[in-house]
Coordinates of C-alpha atoms (C1' of nucleotides) in Angstrom, one line a residue:
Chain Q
X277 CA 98.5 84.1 100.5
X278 CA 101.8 85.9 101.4
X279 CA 102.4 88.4 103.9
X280 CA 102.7 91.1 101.7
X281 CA 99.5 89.8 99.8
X282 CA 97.5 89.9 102.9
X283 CA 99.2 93.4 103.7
X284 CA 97.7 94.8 100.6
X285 CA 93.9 93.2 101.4
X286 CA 93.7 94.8 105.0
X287 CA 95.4 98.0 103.7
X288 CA 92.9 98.4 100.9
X289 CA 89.8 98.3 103.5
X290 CA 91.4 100.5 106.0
X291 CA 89.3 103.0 104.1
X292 CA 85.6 104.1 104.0
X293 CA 85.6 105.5 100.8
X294 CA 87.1 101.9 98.9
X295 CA 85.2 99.7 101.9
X296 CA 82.1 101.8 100.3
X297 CA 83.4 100.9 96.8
X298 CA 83.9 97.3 97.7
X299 CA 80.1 97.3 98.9
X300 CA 78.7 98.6 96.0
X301 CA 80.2 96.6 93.4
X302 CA 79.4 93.7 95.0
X303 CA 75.4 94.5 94.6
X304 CA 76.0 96.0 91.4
X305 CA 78.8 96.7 89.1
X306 CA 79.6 100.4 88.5
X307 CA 81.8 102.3 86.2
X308 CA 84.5 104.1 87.2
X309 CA 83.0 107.5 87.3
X310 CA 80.0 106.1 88.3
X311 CA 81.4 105.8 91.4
X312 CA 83.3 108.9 91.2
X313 CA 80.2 111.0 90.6
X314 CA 79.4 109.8 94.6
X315 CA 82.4 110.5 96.5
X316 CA 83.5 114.0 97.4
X317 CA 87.2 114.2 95.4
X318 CA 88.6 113.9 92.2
X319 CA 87.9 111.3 89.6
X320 CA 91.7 111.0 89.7
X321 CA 91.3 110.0 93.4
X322 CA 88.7 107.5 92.8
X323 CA 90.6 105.8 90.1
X324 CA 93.4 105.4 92.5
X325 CA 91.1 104.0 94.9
X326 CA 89.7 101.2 92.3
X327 CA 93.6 100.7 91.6
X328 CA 94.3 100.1 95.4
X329 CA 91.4 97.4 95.3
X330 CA 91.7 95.6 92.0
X331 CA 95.6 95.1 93.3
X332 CA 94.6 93.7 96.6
X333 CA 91.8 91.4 94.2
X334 CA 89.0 93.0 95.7
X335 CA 87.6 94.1 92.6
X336 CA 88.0 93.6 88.9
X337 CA 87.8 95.7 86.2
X338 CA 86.8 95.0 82.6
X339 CA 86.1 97.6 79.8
X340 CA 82.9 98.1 78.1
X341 CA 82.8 100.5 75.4
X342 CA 85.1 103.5 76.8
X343 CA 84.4 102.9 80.5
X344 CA 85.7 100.2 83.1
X345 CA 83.1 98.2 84.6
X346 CA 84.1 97.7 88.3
X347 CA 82.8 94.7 90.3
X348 CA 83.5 93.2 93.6
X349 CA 85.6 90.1 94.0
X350 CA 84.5 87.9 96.8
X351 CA 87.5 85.8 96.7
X352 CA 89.9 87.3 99.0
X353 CA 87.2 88.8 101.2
X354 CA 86.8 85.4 102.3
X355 CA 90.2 84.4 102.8
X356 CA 90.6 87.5 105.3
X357 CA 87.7 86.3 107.2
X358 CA 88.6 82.7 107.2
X359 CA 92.5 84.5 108.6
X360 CA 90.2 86.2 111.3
X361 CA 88.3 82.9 112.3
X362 CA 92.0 81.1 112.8
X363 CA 92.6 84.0 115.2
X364 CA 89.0 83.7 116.8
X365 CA 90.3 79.7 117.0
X366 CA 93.5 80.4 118.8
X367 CA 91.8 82.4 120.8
X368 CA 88.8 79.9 122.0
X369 CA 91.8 77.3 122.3
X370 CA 93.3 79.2 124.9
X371 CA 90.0 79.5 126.9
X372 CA 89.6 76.1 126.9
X373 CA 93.1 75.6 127.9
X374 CA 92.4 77.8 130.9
X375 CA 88.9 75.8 131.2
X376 CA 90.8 72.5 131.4
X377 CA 93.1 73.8 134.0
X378 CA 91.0 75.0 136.5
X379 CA 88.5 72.1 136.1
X380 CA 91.8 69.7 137.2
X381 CA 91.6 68.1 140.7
X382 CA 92.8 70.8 142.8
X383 CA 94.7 67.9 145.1
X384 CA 97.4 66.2 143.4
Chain H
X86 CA 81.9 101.4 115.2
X87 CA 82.6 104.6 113.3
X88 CA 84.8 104.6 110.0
X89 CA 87.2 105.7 111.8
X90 CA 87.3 103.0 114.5
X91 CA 87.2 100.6 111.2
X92 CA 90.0 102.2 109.6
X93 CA 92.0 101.7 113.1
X94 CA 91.3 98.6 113.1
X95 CA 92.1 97.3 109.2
X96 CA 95.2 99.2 108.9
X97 CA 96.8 97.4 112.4
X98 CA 95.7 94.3 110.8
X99 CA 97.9 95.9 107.7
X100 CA 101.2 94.6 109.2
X101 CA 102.9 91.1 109.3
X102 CA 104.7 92.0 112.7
X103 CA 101.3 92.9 114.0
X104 CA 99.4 90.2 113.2
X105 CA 101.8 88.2 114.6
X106 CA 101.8 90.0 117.6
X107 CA 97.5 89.2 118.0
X108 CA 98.3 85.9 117.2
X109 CA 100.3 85.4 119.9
X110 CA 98.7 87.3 122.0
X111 CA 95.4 85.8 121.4
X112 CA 97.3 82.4 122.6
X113 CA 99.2 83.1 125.7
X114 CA 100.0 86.7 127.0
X115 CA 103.1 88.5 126.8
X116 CA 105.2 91.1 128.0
X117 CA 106.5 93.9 125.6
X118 CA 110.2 93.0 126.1
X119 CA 109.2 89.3 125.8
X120 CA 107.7 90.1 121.6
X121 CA 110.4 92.6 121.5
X122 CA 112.8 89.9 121.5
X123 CA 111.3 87.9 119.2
X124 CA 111.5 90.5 116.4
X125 CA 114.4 91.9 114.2
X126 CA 113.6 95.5 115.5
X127 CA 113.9 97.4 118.3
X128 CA 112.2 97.4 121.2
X129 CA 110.5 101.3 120.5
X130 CA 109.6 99.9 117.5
X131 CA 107.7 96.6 118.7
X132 CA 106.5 98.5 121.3
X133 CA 104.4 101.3 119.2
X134 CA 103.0 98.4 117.0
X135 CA 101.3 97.4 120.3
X136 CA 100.5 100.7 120.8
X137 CA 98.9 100.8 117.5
X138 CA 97.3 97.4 118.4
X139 CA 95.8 98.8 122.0
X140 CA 94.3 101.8 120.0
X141 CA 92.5 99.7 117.5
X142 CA 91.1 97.8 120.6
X143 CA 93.0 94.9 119.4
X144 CA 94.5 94.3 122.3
X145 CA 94.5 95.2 126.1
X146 CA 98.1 95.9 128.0
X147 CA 97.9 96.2 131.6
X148 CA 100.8 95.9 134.3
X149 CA 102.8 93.3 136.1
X150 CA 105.4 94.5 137.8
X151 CA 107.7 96.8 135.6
X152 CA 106.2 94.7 132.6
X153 CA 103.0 95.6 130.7
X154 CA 101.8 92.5 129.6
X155 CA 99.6 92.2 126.7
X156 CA 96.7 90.4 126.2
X157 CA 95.1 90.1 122.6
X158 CA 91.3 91.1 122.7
X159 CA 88.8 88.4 120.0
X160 CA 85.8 91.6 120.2
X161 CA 87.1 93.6 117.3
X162 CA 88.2 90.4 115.5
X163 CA 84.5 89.3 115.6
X164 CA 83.3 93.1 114.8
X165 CA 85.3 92.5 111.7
X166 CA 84.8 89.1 111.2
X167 CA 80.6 90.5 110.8
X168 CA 81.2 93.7 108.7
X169 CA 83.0 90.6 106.3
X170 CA 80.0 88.9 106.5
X171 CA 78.1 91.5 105.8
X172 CA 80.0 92.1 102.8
X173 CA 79.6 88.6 101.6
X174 CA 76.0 89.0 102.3
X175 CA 75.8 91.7 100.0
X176 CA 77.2 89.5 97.1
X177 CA 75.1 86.5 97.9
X178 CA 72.0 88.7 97.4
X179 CA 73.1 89.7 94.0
X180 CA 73.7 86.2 92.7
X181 CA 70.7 85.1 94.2
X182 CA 69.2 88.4 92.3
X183 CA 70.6 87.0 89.4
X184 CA 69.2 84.1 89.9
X185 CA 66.3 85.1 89.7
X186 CA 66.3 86.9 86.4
X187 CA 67.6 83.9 84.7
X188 CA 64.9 81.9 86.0
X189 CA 62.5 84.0 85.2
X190 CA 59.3 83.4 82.2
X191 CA 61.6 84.5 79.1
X192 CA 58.3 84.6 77.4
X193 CA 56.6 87.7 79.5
Chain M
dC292 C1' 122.3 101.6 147.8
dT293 C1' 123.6 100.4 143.1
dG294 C1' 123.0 98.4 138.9
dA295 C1' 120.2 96.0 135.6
dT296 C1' 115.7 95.6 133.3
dC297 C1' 111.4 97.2 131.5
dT298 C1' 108.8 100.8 129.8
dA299 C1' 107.4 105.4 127.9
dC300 C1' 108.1 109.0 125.0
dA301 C1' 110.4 112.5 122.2
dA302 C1' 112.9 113.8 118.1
dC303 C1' 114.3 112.6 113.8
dC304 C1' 114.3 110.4 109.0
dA305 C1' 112.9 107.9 104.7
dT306 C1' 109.0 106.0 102.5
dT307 C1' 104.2 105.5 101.6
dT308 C1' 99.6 107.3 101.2
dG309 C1' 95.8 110.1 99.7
dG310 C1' 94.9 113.8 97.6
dT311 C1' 95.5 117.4 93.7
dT312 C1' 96.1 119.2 88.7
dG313 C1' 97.3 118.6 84.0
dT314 C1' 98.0 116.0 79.7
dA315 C1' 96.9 112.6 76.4
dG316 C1' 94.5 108.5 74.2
dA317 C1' 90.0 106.0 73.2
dT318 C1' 85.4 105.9 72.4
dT319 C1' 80.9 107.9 71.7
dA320 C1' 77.5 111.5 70.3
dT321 C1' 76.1 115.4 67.3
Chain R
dA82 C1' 84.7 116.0 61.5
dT83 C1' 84.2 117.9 65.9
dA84 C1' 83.1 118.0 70.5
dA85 C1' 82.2 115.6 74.7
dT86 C1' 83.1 111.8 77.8
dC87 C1' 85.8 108.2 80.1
dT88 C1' 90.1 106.6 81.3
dA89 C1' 95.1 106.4 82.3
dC90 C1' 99.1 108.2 84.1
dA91 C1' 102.6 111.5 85.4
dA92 C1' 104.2 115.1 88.6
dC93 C1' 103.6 117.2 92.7
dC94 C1' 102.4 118.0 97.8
dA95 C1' 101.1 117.5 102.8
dA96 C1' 100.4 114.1 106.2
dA97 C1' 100.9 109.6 108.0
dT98 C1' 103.7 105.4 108.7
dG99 C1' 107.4 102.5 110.3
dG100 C1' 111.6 102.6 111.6
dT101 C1' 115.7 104.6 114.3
dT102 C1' 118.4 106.6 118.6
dG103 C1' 118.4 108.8 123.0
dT104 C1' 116.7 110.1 127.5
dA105 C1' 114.3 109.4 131.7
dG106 C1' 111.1 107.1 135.2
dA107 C1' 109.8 102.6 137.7
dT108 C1' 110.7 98.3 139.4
dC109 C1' 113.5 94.4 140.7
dA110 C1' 118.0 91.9 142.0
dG111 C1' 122.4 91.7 144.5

DNA sequence: CTGATCTACAACCATTTGGTTGTAGATTAT
DNA sequence: ATAATCTACAACCAAATGGTTGTAGATCAG
């Protein structure tokens, strides 16, 4: 994943309403204005929300009949977290690195 | 954590420069000046990405001397790290859902 | 004391973002 | 065939973002 690539993921969830998109098309696939009938704005602006996602490959989109099935994409959800649990690695590394130093022989 | 404290906390992790900065952070602490050097910007501008950071509760600054050093902070990385989870929870349930229906007595 | 360093913050600017309305093309229903 | 529904996309707008420069307050070094 490049920068920009990973930009684009944590930039598409730094939003309730797609973060509440993501969550529902991962239990169940919805239309486009299925989902739009739910949010308080335009269908316009929920469209541009499912266009946010599917370009960060948190959803895809397929047609049936004259609407777009939307469904969650677990993919990159799970390369963000596995991102997160190198960070929580550094991190414990450190600790242990502090650990290791202040169990050492305090008289050289 | 309200929306809003999610939000804060996806769109710092929206940056390249940023995550770098946690990164390191989360390794060995730093001064401001110290990242700022290592950056091809200037030193206002490295300096509100941490300030971006330290309201997302990503990390903590606090002084040493005239330098604020900054320390990266692993809770909201785990907070995250869950709601992922959670996420991926959601998805497992629908396969398993799935599952289920295709295993199901196709002769009710 | 004086000068250098580190930080904070304001003011400014270009670009992006998140919303709107409006128009037009496909598909479905009557 | 006509009307209703679903989608795509453009144009527009206000606010937020990510950068800049400049100024001023603390702290440290000589």
């Amino acid at each position: 994943m490049t920068n920009e690539e990973v930009d684009r993921i944590f930039r598409a969830l730094a939003d309730a309403t797609r973060r509440d998109i993501v969550r529902r098309t991962l239990t169940s696939e919805s239309s486009v204005s299925d989902l739009a009938r739910d949010y308080d704005m335009s269908f316009a602006a929920v469209q541009k929300h499912v266009a946010t996602l599917e370009a960060a490959g948190l959803v895809t989109k397929y047609p049936r009949g004259r609407e777009r099935m939307v469904r969650g994409n677990p993919e990159n959800l799970r390369q963000v977290q596995q991102l997160l649990q190198h960070f929580e690695d550094l991190w414990r590394s450190r600790v242990s690195r502090l650990d290791a130093l202040l169990a050492e022989d305090p008289t050289p």
